[in-house]
Amino acid sequence: MLQLSLILLMIGLGLYGLATSRHLIKSIIFLNVLEAAVILFFLRLFYLPEGTAPIITSLGGEAVDPLPQALMITTIVIGASVTALALMMSIKIYHQYGTLDWKILLEKEDNQ
Amino acid sequence: MIKKLMLLLMFGFIFLYALTATAPLADSFPETSIGETVIHRGYDETASKNLVAAILLDYRLFDSIFEAGILLISAAGVLYMSRSSGFSKPFPRAKEAAVPKDSDSILAVSRILYPFMLLFGFYIIVFGDLSPGGGFQGGVILATARLISVYIPEKASENTDPLNRLEKILFLCLLSLGLISLFTRGAPFTNFFSGSVDPEFRRLFLVLLNLLIGLKVSSGLTIIFIRFIKEGK
């Protein structure tokens, strides 16, 4: 129960940060927090207290469900791609406008 | 201030609602029916002892190949944006923030570490179907090793065009390797050996696939790393 509520708190933190932060880099960081929370949530849901890794060995024991782990690899790869693109975009935006503040950027967009 | 309070109230409500919705899940340990099937039949059907790799490289190979494609598109996007002349530079990098010189001991240690990192990356890739690891994870380690070699001055080659070409060719190789099974077994995106062959031979497909994915991911991430380093200079 404690683990789940902490993970949900992390999701809430990510959403709150995305909604309120005015700095572009901070927005990207909160996007990553949200993504990490989603990954933790999936892995926690299919956790077994005495489970072993889903690899066939001679050791035996009950293996955890391999499906969520396979899905989360996809999430990690796509998260890395999105973060790389977003960071490169923020560099270019800084070169163009000299600021990374959402509010000022939107005002400059209106003036053009 | 009122806006932030409203937001906090809203997120607090969402948090409490989600907490009550997921509370019954906290003490039960569910298992998907697909996962159970994979645990019982995965080795016989895919010849992979690592069942996560069995799902990634056989049951949903179609998804995995285009997941590698997303990384290709992202690397191409970074490459395009970083050298596009469409963005003028009215606000270049501040002059006073000079790049600190790397210390000699760091360079010496990274020279020693470089071959071991390459070896470890290839180990993770080749044994991806027997132990934890696989193409994506090993590819990231290889790219990290390559990042060290960018910092070692004698080996520095910062031209990313050949890498981009290599990544595209590797992606086409991946697609064609996945399509071989269409001719041998009549179903695309699965192992090209039929199920009656010895699993030790069927492993070959997984090792080949892991190698291709690993090399592709490492070249894509290397492009991203090198472009970011160049952007900072």
XYZ file of C-alpha atoms in Angstrom:
345
model
C 0.000 0.000 0.000
C 2.811 2.379 0.934
C 4.715 1.566 -2.268
C 1.668 2.123 -4.462
C 0.809 5.440 -2.801
C 4.419 6.632 -3.204
C 4.325 5.732 -6.892
C 0.991 7.530 -7.323
C 2.473 10.537 -5.526
C 5.326 10.462 -8.041
C 2.831 10.446 -10.939
C 1.042 13.403 -9.323
C 4.364 15.210 -8.856
C 5.202 14.716 -12.538
C 1.803 16.042 -13.655
C 1.979 19.007 -11.268
C 5.494 19.884 -12.449
C 4.460 19.675 -16.104
C 1.516 21.982 -15.396
C 3.358 24.620 -13.356
C 7.038 24.756 -14.337
C 7.966 27.715 -16.516
C 11.439 26.530 -17.500
C 11.718 24.257 -20.558
C 14.431 22.027 -19.066
C 12.342 21.584 -15.906
C 9.407 20.470 -18.037
C 11.608 17.817 -19.659
C 12.804 16.654 -16.223
C 9.212 16.331 -14.962
C 8.312 14.371 -18.116
C 11.071 11.930 -17.150
C 9.795 11.740 -13.552
C 6.325 10.877 -14.888
C 7.785 8.196 -17.147
C 9.821 6.637 -14.319
C 6.693 6.586 -12.135
C 4.704 4.764 -14.823
C 7.475 2.169 -15.201
C 7.604 1.644 -11.414
C 3.814 1.303 -11.300
C 3.762 -1.475 -13.895
C 6.662 -3.376 -12.322
C 5.128 -3.059 -8.827
C 1.737 -4.386 -9.978
C 3.237 -7.665 -11.206
C 5.708 -8.086 -8.355
C 5.876 -11.423 -6.522
C 7.346 -11.429 -2.986
C 9.351 -14.640 -3.498
C 9.507 -14.504 -7.289
C 12.619 -15.058 -9.384
C 13.681 -13.465 -12.662
C 11.780 -14.849 -15.680
C 14.791 -16.833 -16.931
C 14.748 -20.625 -17.170
C 17.490 -21.915 -14.880
C 18.095 -25.028 -12.802
C 17.407 -23.037 -9.635
C 13.617 -23.204 -9.939
C 11.241 -20.994 -8.010
C 8.196 -19.137 -9.263
C 9.084 -16.641 -11.998
C 7.511 -13.181 -12.169
C 5.382 -12.237 -15.174
C 7.695 -11.416 -18.137
C 5.084 -9.451 -20.122
C 5.163 -6.110 -18.194
C 8.971 -6.163 -18.213
C 9.041 -6.598 -21.992
C 6.558 -3.724 -22.374
C 8.590 -1.448 -20.101
C 11.727 -1.871 -22.253
C 9.737 -0.220 -25.046
C 8.780 2.626 -22.706
C 12.409 3.195 -21.691
C 13.693 3.265 -25.285
C 10.966 5.645 -26.450
C 11.483 7.841 -23.369
C 15.189 8.152 -24.177
C 14.401 9.088 -27.803
C 11.843 11.702 -26.785
C 14.198 13.201 -24.170
C 17.054 13.466 -26.681
C 14.845 15.204 -29.250
C 13.356 17.551 -26.637
C 16.788 18.564 -25.294
C 18.133 19.280 -28.789
C 15.009 21.352 -29.513
C 15.497 23.340 -26.302
C 19.122 24.099 -27.291
C 17.909 25.430 -30.655
C 15.127 27.446 -29.002
C 17.686 29.048 -26.693
C 19.900 29.946 -29.654
C 16.931 31.499 -31.438
C 15.200 33.408 -28.624
C 17.784 33.688 -25.824
C 15.423 32.331 -23.169
C 13.890 29.045 -22.046
C 10.915 30.559 -20.191
C 7.574 29.314 -21.534
C 5.781 32.590 -20.765
C 8.316 34.831 -22.541
C 8.528 32.375 -25.445
C 4.749 32.467 -25.935
C 4.765 36.300 -25.847
C 7.523 36.398 -28.482
C 5.521 33.963 -30.591
C 2.494 36.309 -30.428
C 4.537 39.366 -31.403
C 5.887 37.794 -34.575
C -1.153 31.703 -6.268
C -4.857 30.818 -6.536
C -4.085 28.984 -9.772
C -1.450 26.878 -8.028
C -3.803 26.151 -5.122
C -6.524 25.057 -7.529
C -4.017 22.832 -9.331
C -2.864 21.305 -6.030
C -6.480 20.625 -5.033
C -7.181 19.046 -8.404
C -4.130 16.811 -8.308
C -4.857 15.919 -4.690
C -8.330 14.787 -5.713
C -6.924 12.767 -8.627
C -4.328 11.229 -6.290
C -6.915 10.175 -3.714
C -9.196 8.781 -6.401
C -6.356 6.769 -7.966
C -5.316 5.552 -4.528
C -8.785 4.175 -3.742
C -8.977 2.650 -7.218
C -5.654 0.837 -6.927
C -5.917 -0.099 -3.233
C -7.322 -3.590 -3.950
C -4.298 -4.260 -6.197
C -1.820 -3.554 -3.406
C -2.047 -6.929 -1.700
C -2.993 -9.166 -4.625
C -0.327 -10.304 -7.046
C -1.988 -10.545 -10.446
C -0.528 -12.394 -13.410
C -1.480 -11.872 -17.036
C -2.616 -14.988 -18.876
C -0.102 -14.180 -21.631
C 2.736 -14.157 -19.113
C 1.663 -17.530 -17.729
C 1.586 -19.023 -21.228
C 5.037 -17.605 -21.973
C 6.479 -19.041 -18.751
C 5.153 -22.520 -19.560
C 5.686 -22.714 -23.323
C 8.187 -19.930 -24.067
C 11.346 -22.023 -24.232
C 9.846 -24.702 -26.504
C 8.391 -22.145 -28.903
C 11.204 -19.589 -29.110
C 14.373 -21.373 -27.840
C 15.117 -18.394 -25.581
C 15.813 -19.077 -21.901
C 15.353 -15.401 -21.058
C 11.575 -15.114 -21.322
C 11.581 -11.304 -21.603
C 13.801 -11.737 -24.675
C 11.420 -14.454 -25.899
C 8.570 -11.919 -25.905
C 10.699 -9.116 -27.371
C 12.442 -11.100 -30.108
C 9.792 -13.594 -31.135
C 6.223 -13.035 -29.973
C 6.253 -9.295 -30.622
C 9.248 -8.939 -32.947
C 7.228 -6.646 -35.236
C 6.912 -4.117 -32.390
C 10.560 -4.415 -31.372
C 11.828 -3.732 -34.896
C 9.818 -0.524 -35.180
C 10.799 0.417 -31.643
C 14.375 0.364 -32.976
C 13.018 2.429 -35.872
C 11.819 5.106 -33.440
C 15.396 5.450 -32.173
C 16.580 5.779 -35.793
C 14.063 8.581 -36.401
C 15.058 10.325 -33.167
C 18.780 10.173 -34.042
C 18.026 11.494 -37.530
C 15.995 14.317 -35.991
C 18.812 15.282 -33.618
C 21.287 15.172 -36.512
C 19.053 17.344 -38.707
C 18.268 19.921 -36.027
C 21.829 20.247 -34.766
C 23.284 21.225 -38.120
C 20.303 22.872 -39.755
C 21.096 26.437 -40.811
C 17.416 27.348 -40.520
C 18.030 28.381 -36.912
C 19.990 31.602 -36.736
C 22.193 32.124 -33.714
C 21.376 35.546 -32.224
C 22.129 34.239 -28.727
C 25.252 32.076 -28.925
C 26.774 30.314 -25.955
C 27.984 32.566 -23.150
C 31.731 33.183 -23.445
C 32.599 33.045 -19.754
C 31.395 29.467 -19.369
C 34.554 27.916 -20.779
C 34.782 24.137 -21.033
C 37.020 22.836 -18.214
C 39.987 20.794 -19.403
C 39.761 17.073 -18.677
C 42.290 15.878 -16.152
C 45.071 13.532 -17.323
C 44.171 10.802 -14.835
C 40.603 10.605 -16.165
C 41.938 10.245 -19.712
C 44.402 7.525 -18.636
C 41.749 5.537 -16.774
C 39.283 5.808 -19.659
C 41.961 4.502 -22.049
C 42.309 1.430 -19.817
C 38.527 1.010 -19.421
C 37.603 1.396 -23.110
C 38.300 -2.199 -24.337
C 36.661 -3.708 -21.239
C 33.528 -1.647 -21.799
C 33.378 -2.835 -25.425
C 33.822 -6.444 -24.269
C 31.105 -6.099 -21.629
C 28.719 -4.554 -24.154
C 29.222 -7.404 -26.625
C 28.834 -9.957 -23.794
C 25.472 -8.446 -22.809
C 24.360 -8.486 -26.454
C 25.445 -12.027 -27.401
C 24.175 -13.664 -24.199
C 20.903 -11.721 -24.297
C 18.812 -14.876 -24.662
C 20.468 -16.753 -21.769
C 20.952 -14.088 -19.104
C 19.590 -10.614 -18.299
C 20.409 -8.234 -21.127
C 19.813 -8.015 -24.843
C 20.305 -5.797 -27.837
C 18.953 -2.541 -26.404
C 20.827 -2.743 -23.105
C 24.126 -3.862 -24.663
C 23.804 -1.207 -27.340
C 23.608 1.509 -24.688
C 26.800 0.156 -23.059
C 28.574 0.134 -26.442
C 27.477 3.727 -27.054
C 28.818 4.735 -23.632
C 32.166 3.145 -24.518
C 32.147 5.078 -27.780
C 31.461 8.263 -25.812
C 34.669 7.641 -23.834
C 36.595 7.226 -27.096
C 35.332 10.640 -28.211
C 36.986 12.094 -25.116
C 40.303 10.339 -25.856
C 41.900 12.876 -28.194
C 43.811 10.593 -30.589
C 40.782 8.484 -31.413
C 38.346 11.356 -31.827
C 36.488 11.185 -35.120
C 33.398 13.329 -34.889
C 31.970 12.743 -38.339
C 28.494 11.264 -37.795
C 27.474 10.733 -41.445
C 28.928 7.191 -41.793
C 27.252 6.228 -38.501
C 23.882 7.467 -39.745
C 24.306 5.493 -42.975
C 25.337 2.397 -40.972
C 22.252 2.754 -38.777
C 19.923 2.907 -41.791
C 21.583 -0.161 -43.372
C 21.326 -2.077 -40.080
C 17.631 -1.218 -39.818
C 17.030 -2.622 -43.321
C 19.014 -5.760 -42.310
C 16.765 -6.119 -39.247
C 13.621 -5.873 -41.378
C 14.901 -8.439 -43.895
C 16.035 -10.807 -41.111
C 12.540 -10.626 -39.669
C 11.017 -11.318 -43.078
C 13.129 -14.453 -43.834
C 10.640 -16.563 -41.890
C 7.936 -15.584 -44.415
C 9.715 -17.831 -46.953
C 10.814 -20.648 -44.631
C 7.789 -20.936 -42.347
C 5.088 -18.886 -44.048
C 4.671 -16.387 -41.190
C 6.582 -13.079 -41.032
C 8.475 -11.796 -37.970
C 9.292 -15.041 -36.165
C 12.201 -17.489 -35.996
C 13.241 -18.740 -39.451
C 13.968 -22.257 -38.139
C 10.885 -24.427 -37.755
C 9.891 -25.595 -34.290
C 11.254 -29.137 -34.742
C 14.916 -28.008 -35.008
C 17.193 -28.354 -31.971
C 16.902 -25.233 -29.707
C 20.700 -24.829 -29.760
C 20.437 -24.084 -33.496
C 17.313 -21.969 -33.192
C 19.286 -19.756 -30.784
C 21.274 -18.519 -33.798
C 18.345 -16.356 -34.926
C 18.098 -14.667 -31.510
C 21.868 -14.001 -31.345
C 21.868 -12.504 -34.864
C 18.856 -10.343 -34.059
C 20.380 -9.168 -30.767
C 23.662 -8.288 -32.527
C 21.879 -6.246 -35.212
C 19.678 -4.430 -32.670
C 22.691 -3.769 -30.415
C 24.825 -2.294 -33.207
C 21.903 -0.210 -34.453
C 21.057 1.180 -30.997
C 24.712 1.934 -30.249
C 25.222 3.822 -33.524
C 22.007 5.788 -32.973
C 22.919 6.773 -29.422
C 26.493 7.604 -30.490
C 25.110 10.045 -33.070
C 22.998 11.686 -30.342
C 25.952 11.881 -27.896
C 28.401 13.307 -30.441
C 25.928 15.927 -31.683
C 25.299 17.077 -28.108
C 29.045 17.309 -27.410
C 29.515 19.325 -30.623
C 26.605 21.598 -29.709
C 28.317 22.443 -26.419
C 31.624 23.390 -28.043
